[in-house]
Amino acid sequence: MKKIALILGSLFISLGAFAQEDKIVKRSDLKGPAYKNYKPWKHKTIPTVVYTVERAEKVTGPAYKNYKPWRDDSKKELAVVEIGKSERQKLKGPAYKNYKPWKKKAK
């Protein structure tokens, strides 16, 4: 009786763990020819939001040596870093290859 309860309990736990698995295809999950022939444009990706400190105070000398980060209660100004949002993303073919960011086009 204990064995049956143990088997059923482990079955429910394992099914619950697999039920919460993501349905998003990650390239790192693939192996062999599927990895080699991966088409990124056929799969949706979740963008990662990256934040950076906009104005960090530079501490030098003895103040740096005695700085305690856990006692720092100053307000941090965070800025979102956007990667890949440019006009070049919209281009295809030779226009993408020959894109020159230093030449501003008047629209």
CSV table of N, CA, C and O in Angstrom, one decimal:
chain,number,residue,atom,x,y,z
A,1,MET,N,0.8,-1.2,0.0
A,1,MET,CA,0.0,0.0,0.0
A,1,MET,C,0.9,1.3,0.0
A,1,MET,O,0.5,2.2,-0.7
A,2,LYS,N,2.0,1.2,0.8
A,2,LYS,CA,2.8,2.4,0.8
A,2,LYS,C,3.5,2.6,-0.5
A,2,LYS,O,3.7,3.7,-0.9
A,3,LYS,N,3.8,1.5,-1.2
A,3,LYS,CA,4.5,1.6,-2.5
A,3,LYS,C,3.6,2.2,-3.5
A,3,LYS,O,4.0,3.1,-4.3
A,4,ILE,N,2.3,1.9,-3.5
A,4,ILE,CA,1.3,2.4,-4.4
A,4,ILE,C,1.2,3.9,-4.2
A,4,ILE,O,1.2,4.7,-5.1
A,5,ALA,N,1.1,4.3,-2.9
A,5,ALA,CA,1.0,5.7,-2.6
A,5,ALA,C,2.2,6.5,-3.0
A,5,ALA,O,2.1,7.6,-3.5
A,6,LEU,N,3.4,5.9,-2.8
A,6,LEU,CA,4.6,6.5,-3.2
A,6,LEU,C,4.7,6.7,-4.7
A,6,LEU,O,5.1,7.7,-5.2
A,7,ILE,N,4.3,5.7,-5.5
A,7,ILE,CA,4.3,5.7,-6.9
A,7,ILE,C,3.4,6.8,-7.5
A,7,ILE,O,3.7,7.6,-8.3
A,8,LEU,N,2.1,6.8,-6.9
A,8,LEU,CA,1.2,7.8,-7.3
A,8,LEU,C,1.6,9.2,-7.0
A,8,LEU,O,1.4,10.1,-7.8
A,9,GLY,N,2.2,9.4,-5.8
A,9,GLY,CA,2.7,10.7,-5.4
A,9,GLY,C,3.8,11.2,-6.3
A,9,GLY,O,3.7,12.4,-6.8
A,10,SER,N,4.7,10.3,-6.7
A,10,SER,CA,5.8,10.8,-7.5
A,10,SER,C,5.3,11.0,-8.9
A,10,SER,O,5.8,11.9,-9.6
A,11,LEU,N,4.2,10.3,-9.4
A,11,LEU,CA,3.7,10.5,-10.7
A,11,LEU,C,3.0,11.9,-10.8
A,11,LEU,O,3.2,12.6,-11.7
A,12,PHE,N,2.2,12.3,-9.7
A,12,PHE,CA,1.6,13.6,-9.7
A,12,PHE,C,2.6,14.7,-9.7
A,12,PHE,O,2.4,15.7,-10.3
A,13,ILE,N,3.6,14.5,-8.9
A,13,ILE,CA,4.7,15.6,-8.8
A,13,ILE,C,5.4,15.7,-10.1
A,13,ILE,O,5.6,16.8,-10.6
A,14,SER,N,5.7,14.6,-10.8
A,14,SER,CA,6.5,14.7,-12.1
A,14,SER,C,5.6,15.3,-13.2
A,14,SER,O,6.0,16.1,-14.0
A,15,LEU,N,4.3,15.0,-13.2
A,15,LEU,CA,3.4,15.6,-14.2
A,15,LEU,C,3.2,17.1,-14.0
A,15,LEU,O,3.1,17.8,-14.9
A,16,GLY,N,3.2,17.5,-12.7
A,16,GLY,CA,3.1,18.9,-12.4
A,16,GLY,C,4.3,19.7,-12.8
A,16,GLY,O,4.2,20.8,-13.3
A,17,ALA,N,5.4,19.0,-12.7
A,17,ALA,CA,6.7,19.7,-13.1
A,17,ALA,C,6.7,19.9,-14.6
A,17,ALA,O,7.2,20.9,-15.1
A,18,PHE,N,6.3,18.9,-15.4
A,18,PHE,CA,6.3,19.0,-16.8
A,18,PHE,C,5.2,19.9,-17.3
A,18,PHE,O,5.3,20.5,-18.4
A,19,ALA,N,4.2,20.1,-16.6
A,19,ALA,CA,3.1,20.9,-17.1
A,19,ALA,C,3.5,22.4,-17.1
A,19,ALA,O,2.9,23.2,-17.8
A,20,GLN,N,4.4,22.8,-16.3
A,20,GLN,CA,4.8,24.2,-16.2
A,20,GLN,C,6.0,24.5,-17.1
A,20,GLN,O,6.6,25.6,-17.0
A,21,GLU,N,6.4,23.6,-17.9
A,21,GLU,CA,7.5,23.8,-18.9
A,21,GLU,C,7.1,24.8,-19.9
A,21,GLU,O,6.0,24.8,-20.4
A,22,ASP,N,8.0,25.6,-20.4
A,22,ASP,CA,7.8,26.6,-21.4
A,22,ASP,C,7.6,25.9,-22.8
A,22,ASP,O,8.2,24.9,-23.1
A,23,LYS,N,6.7,26.5,-23.6
A,23,LYS,CA,6.5,26.0,-24.9
A,23,LYS,C,7.4,26.7,-25.9
A,23,LYS,O,7.3,26.5,-27.1
A,24,ILE,N,8.2,27.7,-25.5
A,24,ILE,CA,9.1,28.4,-26.4
A,24,ILE,C,10.3,27.6,-26.8
A,24,ILE,O,10.9,27.0,-25.9
A,25,VAL,N,10.6,27.5,-28.0
A,25,VAL,CA,11.7,26.7,-28.5
A,25,VAL,C,13.0,27.5,-28.3
A,25,VAL,O,13.1,28.7,-28.8
A,26,LYS,N,13.9,27.0,-27.6
A,26,LYS,CA,15.2,27.6,-27.4
A,26,LYS,C,16.2,26.9,-28.2
A,26,LYS,O,16.2,25.7,-28.3
A,27,ARG,N,17.2,27.6,-28.8
A,27,ARG,CA,18.2,27.0,-29.6
A,27,ARG,C,19.1,26.1,-28.8
A,27,ARG,O,19.5,25.0,-29.3
A,28,SER,N,19.3,26.4,-27.6
A,28,SER,CA,20.2,25.6,-26.7
A,28,SER,C,19.5,24.3,-26.4
A,28,SER,O,20.2,23.4,-26.0
A,29,ASP,N,18.2,24.1,-26.5
A,29,ASP,CA,17.5,22.9,-26.3
A,29,ASP,C,17.7,21.9,-27.4
A,29,ASP,O,17.4,20.7,-27.2
A,30,LEU,N,18.0,22.4,-28.6
A,30,LEU,CA,18.1,21.5,-29.8
A,30,LEU,C,19.4,20.8,-29.9
A,30,LEU,O,20.4,21.3,-29.4
A,31,LYS,N,19.4,19.7,-30.6
A,31,LYS,CA,20.7,18.9,-30.8
A,31,LYS,C,20.7,18.4,-32.3
A,31,LYS,O,19.7,18.2,-32.9
A,32,GLY,N,21.9,18.2,-32.7
A,32,GLY,CA,22.1,17.6,-34.1
A,32,GLY,C,21.6,18.5,-35.2
A,32,GLY,O,21.8,19.7,-35.2
A,33,PRO,N,21.0,17.9,-36.2
A,33,PRO,CA,20.6,18.7,-37.4
A,33,PRO,C,19.5,19.8,-37.1
A,33,PRO,O,19.5,20.8,-37.7
A,34,ALA,N,18.7,19.6,-36.0
A,34,ALA,CA,17.8,20.6,-35.7
A,34,ALA,C,18.5,21.8,-35.2
A,34,ALA,O,18.0,23.0,-35.4
A,35,TYR,N,19.6,21.7,-34.5
A,35,TYR,CA,20.3,22.9,-34.0
A,35,TYR,C,21.0,23.6,-35.2
A,35,TYR,O,21.0,24.8,-35.3
A,36,LYS,N,21.5,22.8,-36.1
A,36,LYS,CA,22.2,23.3,-37.3
A,36,LYS,C,21.2,24.1,-38.2
A,36,LYS,O,21.6,25.1,-38.8
A,37,ASN,N,20.1,23.5,-38.4
A,37,ASN,CA,19.1,24.1,-39.3
A,37,ASN,C,18.1,25.0,-38.6
A,37,ASN,O,17.0,25.2,-39.2
A,38,TYR,N,18.4,25.5,-37.5
A,38,TYR,CA,17.5,26.4,-36.7
A,38,TYR,C,17.2,27.6,-37.5
A,38,TYR,O,18.1,28.3,-38.0
A,39,LYS,N,15.9,28.0,-37.6
A,39,LYS,CA,15.5,29.2,-38.2
A,39,LYS,C,14.9,30.2,-37.2
A,39,LYS,O,13.8,30.0,-36.7
A,40,PRO,N,15.7,31.2,-36.8
A,40,PRO,CA,15.3,32.1,-35.7
A,40,PRO,C,14.0,32.9,-36.1
A,40,PRO,O,13.3,33.3,-35.2
A,41,TRP,N,13.8,33.2,-37.3
A,41,TRP,CA,12.7,34.0,-37.7
A,41,TRP,C,11.3,33.2,-37.6
A,41,TRP,O,10.3,33.8,-37.7
A,42,LYS,N,11.4,31.9,-37.5
A,42,LYS,CA,10.2,31.1,-37.3
A,42,LYS,C,9.8,30.9,-35.9
A,42,LYS,O,8.7,30.4,-35.6
A,43,HIS,N,10.6,31.4,-35.0
A,43,HIS,CA,10.3,31.2,-33.5
A,43,HIS,C,10.2,32.6,-32.9
A,43,HIS,O,11.0,33.5,-33.1
A,44,LYS,N,9.3,32.8,-32.0
A,44,LYS,CA,9.2,34.0,-31.2
A,44,LYS,C,10.2,34.0,-30.1
A,44,LYS,O,10.4,32.9,-29.4
A,45,THR,N,10.8,35.1,-29.8
A,45,THR,CA,11.7,35.2,-28.7
A,45,THR,C,11.2,36.3,-27.7
A,45,THR,O,10.5,37.2,-28.1
A,46,ILE,N,11.5,36.1,-26.5
A,46,ILE,CA,11.1,37.0,-25.4
A,46,ILE,C,12.3,38.0,-25.2
A,46,ILE,O,13.4,37.6,-24.9
A,47,PRO,N,12.1,39.3,-25.5
A,47,PRO,CA,13.2,40.2,-25.3
A,47,PRO,C,13.5,40.4,-23.8
A,47,PRO,O,12.7,40.3,-23.0
A,48,THR,N,14.8,40.5,-23.6
A,48,THR,CA,15.3,40.6,-22.2
A,48,THR,C,15.5,42.1,-22.0
A,48,THR,O,16.1,42.8,-22.7
A,49,VAL,N,14.9,42.6,-20.9
A,49,VAL,CA,15.0,44.0,-20.5
A,49,VAL,C,16.2,44.2,-19.7
A,49,VAL,O,16.4,43.5,-18.7
A,50,VAL,N,17.1,45.1,-20.1
A,50,VAL,CA,18.3,45.4,-19.4
A,50,VAL,C,18.3,46.8,-18.8
A,50,VAL,O,18.0,47.7,-19.6
A,51,TYR,N,18.6,47.0,-17.6
A,51,TYR,CA,18.7,48.3,-17.0
A,51,TYR,C,20.1,48.6,-16.6
A,51,TYR,O,20.9,47.8,-16.3
A,52,THR,N,20.4,49.9,-16.7
A,52,THR,CA,21.7,50.4,-16.3
A,52,THR,C,21.6,51.6,-15.4
A,52,THR,O,20.6,52.4,-15.5
A,53,VAL,N,22.5,51.9,-14.6
A,53,VAL,CA,22.5,53.1,-13.7
A,53,VAL,C,22.9,54.3,-14.5
A,53,VAL,O,23.9,54.3,-15.2
A,54,GLU,N,22.0,55.3,-14.5
A,54,GLU,CA,22.3,56.4,-15.4
A,54,GLU,C,23.4,57.3,-14.9
A,54,GLU,O,24.3,57.7,-15.6
A,55,ARG,N,23.3,57.7,-13.6
A,55,ARG,CA,24.3,58.5,-13.0
A,55,ARG,C,24.9,57.8,-11.8
A,55,ARG,O,24.4,57.9,-10.7
A,56,ALA,N,26.0,57.2,-12.0
A,56,ALA,CA,26.7,56.5,-10.9
A,56,ALA,C,27.7,57.4,-10.3
A,56,ALA,O,28.5,58.1,-11.0
A,57,GLU,N,27.8,57.5,-9.0
A,57,GLU,CA,28.7,58.4,-8.3
A,57,GLU,C,30.1,57.6,-8.2
A,57,GLU,O,30.1,56.5,-7.7
A,58,LYS,N,31.1,58.2,-8.7
A,58,LYS,CA,32.4,57.6,-8.6
A,58,LYS,C,33.1,57.9,-7.3
A,58,LYS,O,33.2,59.1,-6.9
A,59,VAL,N,33.4,56.9,-6.5
A,59,VAL,CA,34.1,57.0,-5.2
A,59,VAL,C,35.5,56.6,-5.4
A,59,VAL,O,35.8,55.5,-5.9
A,60,THR,N,36.5,57.4,-4.9
A,60,THR,CA,37.9,57.1,-5.0
A,60,THR,C,38.6,57.3,-3.7
A,60,THR,O,38.0,57.9,-2.8
A,61,GLY,N,39.8,56.8,-3.6
A,61,GLY,CA,40.6,57.0,-2.4
A,61,GLY,C,40.0,56.3,-1.1
A,61,GLY,O,39.5,55.2,-1.2
A,62,PRO,N,40.2,56.9,0.0
A,62,PRO,CA,39.8,56.3,1.3
A,62,PRO,C,38.2,56.1,1.4
A,62,PRO,O,37.8,55.1,2.0
A,63,ALA,N,37.5,56.9,0.7
A,63,ALA,CA,36.0,56.8,0.7
A,63,ALA,C,35.6,55.5,0.0
A,63,ALA,O,34.7,54.8,0.3
A,64,TYR,N,36.4,55.1,-1.1
A,64,TYR,CA,36.2,53.8,-1.8
A,64,TYR,C,36.5,52.6,-0.9
A,64,TYR,O,35.8,51.6,-0.9
A,65,LYS,N,37.6,52.8,-0.1
A,65,LYS,CA,38.0,51.7,0.8
A,65,LYS,C,36.9,51.4,1.9
A,65,LYS,O,36.7,50.3,2.3
A,66,ASN,N,36.4,52.5,2.4
A,66,ASN,CA,35.4,52.4,3.5
A,66,ASN,C,33.9,52.4,3.0
A,66,ASN,O,33.0,52.5,3.8
A,67,TYR,N,33.7,52.3,1.7
A,67,TYR,CA,32.3,52.3,1.2
A,67,TYR,C,31.6,51.0,1.5
A,67,TYR,O,32.1,49.9,1.4
A,68,LYS,N,30.4,51.1,2.1
A,68,LYS,CA,29.6,50.0,2.4
A,68,LYS,C,28.4,49.9,1.5
A,68,LYS,O,27.4,50.8,1.7
A,69,PRO,N,28.3,49.1,0.6
A,69,PRO,CA,27.2,49.1,-0.4
A,69,PRO,C,25.8,48.8,0.3
A,69,PRO,O,24.8,49.3,-0.1
A,70,TRP,N,25.8,48.0,1.4
A,70,TRP,CA,24.5,47.7,2.0
A,70,TRP,C,24.0,48.9,2.8
A,70,TRP,O,22.8,48.9,3.2
A,71,ARG,N,24.8,49.9,3.1
A,71,ARG,CA,24.4,51.1,3.7
A,71,ARG,C,24.0,52.2,2.8
A,71,ARG,O,23.6,53.3,3.2
A,72,ASP,N,24.2,52.0,1.5
A,72,ASP,CA,23.9,53.0,0.5
A,72,ASP,C,22.3,53.1,0.3
A,72,ASP,O,21.7,52.1,-0.2
A,73,ASP,N,21.7,54.2,0.7
A,73,ASP,CA,20.3,54.4,0.5
A,73,ASP,C,20.0,55.5,-0.5
A,73,ASP,O,18.9,56.0,-0.5
A,74,SER,N,20.9,55.8,-1.3
A,74,SER,CA,20.6,56.9,-2.3
A,74,SER,C,19.7,56.3,-3.4
A,74,SER,O,19.7,55.1,-3.7
A,75,LYS,N,19.0,57.2,-4.0
A,75,LYS,CA,18.1,56.9,-5.1
A,75,LYS,C,18.9,56.5,-6.4
A,75,LYS,O,19.8,57.3,-6.8
A,76,LYS,N,18.6,55.4,-7.0
A,76,LYS,CA,19.2,55.0,-8.2
A,76,LYS,C,18.3,55.4,-9.4
A,76,LYS,O,17.1,55.1,-9.4
A,77,GLU,N,18.9,56.0,-10.4
A,77,GLU,CA,18.1,56.3,-11.6
A,77,GLU,C,18.5,55.3,-12.6
A,77,GLU,O,19.6,55.2,-13.1
A,78,LEU,N,17.5,54.4,-13.0
A,78,LEU,CA,17.8,53.4,-13.9
A,78,LEU,C,17.3,53.8,-15.3
A,78,LEU,O,16.2,54.4,-15.4
A,79,ALA,N,18.0,53.4,-16.3
A,79,ALA,CA,17.6,53.6,-17.7
A,79,ALA,C,17.5,52.2,-18.4
A,79,ALA,O,18.3,51.4,-18.2
A,80,VAL,N,16.5,52.1,-19.3
A,80,VAL,CA,16.4,50.9,-20.0
A,80,VAL,C,17.3,50.9,-21.2
A,80,VAL,O,17.4,51.9,-22.0
A,81,VAL,N,18.0,49.8,-21.4
A,81,VAL,CA,19.0,49.7,-22.6
A,81,VAL,C,18.2,49.0,-23.7
A,81,VAL,O,17.7,47.9,-23.5
A,82,GLU,N,18.1,49.6,-24.8
A,82,GLU,CA,17.4,49.1,-26.0
A,82,GLU,C,18.5,48.6,-27.0
A,82,GLU,O,19.2,49.4,-27.5
A,83,ILE,N,18.4,47.4,-27.3
A,83,ILE,CA,19.4,46.8,-28.3
A,83,ILE,C,18.6,46.3,-29.5
A,83,ILE,O,17.6,45.6,-29.3
A,84,GLY,N,19.1,46.6,-30.6
A,84,GLY,CA,18.5,46.1,-31.8
A,84,GLY,C,17.3,46.9,-32.4
A,84,GLY,O,16.7,46.5,-33.3
A,85,LYS,N,17.0,48.0,-31.8
A,85,LYS,CA,15.9,48.8,-32.3
A,85,LYS,C,16.5,49.9,-33.1
A,85,LYS,O,16.7,51.0,-32.7
A,86,SER,N,16.7,49.6,-34.3
A,86,SER,CA,17.3,50.6,-35.2
A,86,SER,C,16.7,50.5,-36.6
A,86,SER,O,15.9,49.6,-36.9
A,87,GLU,N,17.0,51.5,-37.4
A,87,GLU,CA,16.5,51.5,-38.8
A,87,GLU,C,17.1,50.3,-39.6
A,87,GLU,O,16.5,49.8,-40.5
A,88,ARG,N,18.3,49.9,-39.2
A,88,ARG,CA,18.9,48.8,-39.9
A,88,ARG,C,18.1,47.5,-39.9
A,88,ARG,O,18.2,46.7,-40.8
A,89,GLN,N,17.4,47.3,-38.8
A,89,GLN,CA,16.6,46.1,-38.6
A,89,GLN,C,15.5,45.9,-39.7
A,89,GLN,O,15.1,44.9,-40.1
A,90,LYS,N,15.0,47.1,-40.2
A,90,LYS,CA,14.0,47.1,-41.2
A,90,LYS,C,14.5,46.8,-42.6
A,90,LYS,O,13.7,46.5,-43.5
A,91,LEU,N,15.8,47.0,-42.8
A,91,LEU,CA,16.4,46.8,-44.2
A,91,LEU,C,16.7,45.3,-44.5
A,91,LEU,O,16.8,44.5,-43.6
A,92,LYS,N,16.7,45.0,-45.8
A,92,LYS,CA,17.0,43.7,-46.2
A,92,LYS,C,18.0,43.8,-47.4
A,92,LYS,O,18.0,44.8,-48.1
A,93,GLY,N,18.7,42.7,-47.7
A,93,GLY,CA,19.5,42.6,-48.8
A,93,GLY,C,20.7,43.5,-48.8
A,93,GLY,O,21.3,43.8,-47.7
A,94,PRO,N,21.1,44.1,-50.0
A,94,PRO,CA,22.2,45.0,-50.0
A,94,PRO,C,22.1,46.2,-49.2
A,94,PRO,O,23.1,46.8,-48.7
A,95,ALA,N,20.9,46.7,-49.0
A,95,ALA,CA,20.7,47.9,-48.2
A,95,ALA,C,21.1,47.6,-46.7
A,95,ALA,O,21.7,48.5,-46.1
A,96,TYR,N,20.8,46.4,-46.2
A,96,TYR,CA,21.3,46.0,-44.9
A,96,TYR,C,22.8,45.9,-44.8
A,96,TYR,O,23.4,46.4,-43.9
A,97,LYS,N,23.4,45.3,-45.8
A,97,LYS,CA,24.8,45.1,-45.8
A,97,LYS,C,25.6,46.4,-45.9
A,97,LYS,O,26.6,46.6,-45.3
A,98,ASN,N,25.1,47.3,-46.7
A,98,ASN,CA,25.8,48.6,-47.0
A,98,ASN,C,25.3,49.7,-46.1
A,98,ASN,O,25.6,50.9,-46.3
A,99,TYR,N,24.6,49.4,-45.0
A,99,TYR,CA,24.1,50.5,-44.1
A,99,TYR,C,25.2,51.2,-43.4
A,99,TYR,O,26.1,50.5,-42.9
A,100,LYS,N,25.2,52.5,-43.4
A,100,LYS,CA,26.2,53.3,-42.8
A,100,LYS,C,25.6,54.2,-41.7
A,100,LYS,O,24.9,55.1,-42.0
A,101,PRO,N,25.8,53.8,-40.4
A,101,PRO,CA,25.1,54.6,-39.4
A,101,PRO,C,25.5,56.0,-39.2
A,101,PRO,O,24.8,56.8,-38.7
A,102,TRP,N,26.7,56.4,-39.7
A,102,TRP,CA,27.2,57.7,-39.6
A,102,TRP,C,26.6,58.7,-40.6
A,102,TRP,O,26.6,59.9,-40.5
A,103,LYS,N,25.9,58.1,-41.6
A,103,LYS,CA,25.3,58.9,-42.6
A,103,LYS,C,23.8,59.0,-42.3
A,103,LYS,O,23.0,58.1,-42.4
A,104,LYS,N,23.4,60.2,-41.8
A,104,LYS,CA,22.0,60.5,-41.4
A,104,LYS,C,21.2,60.8,-42.7
A,104,LYS,O,21.6,61.7,-43.4
A,105,LYS,N,20.1,60.1,-42.9
A,105,LYS,CA,19.3,60.4,-44.0
A,105,LYS,C,18.1,61.3,-43.6
A,105,LYS,O,17.5,61.0,-42.6
A,106,ALA,N,17.9,62.3,-44.3
A,106,ALA,CA,16.8,63.2,-44.0
A,106,ALA,C,15.5,62.6,-44.6
A,106,ALA,O,15.4,62.2,-45.7
A,107,LYS,N,14.5,62.6,-43.7
A,107,LYS,CA,13.2,62.0,-44.1
A,107,LYS,C,12.2,63.1,-44.3
A,107,LYS,O,12.0,64.0,-43.7
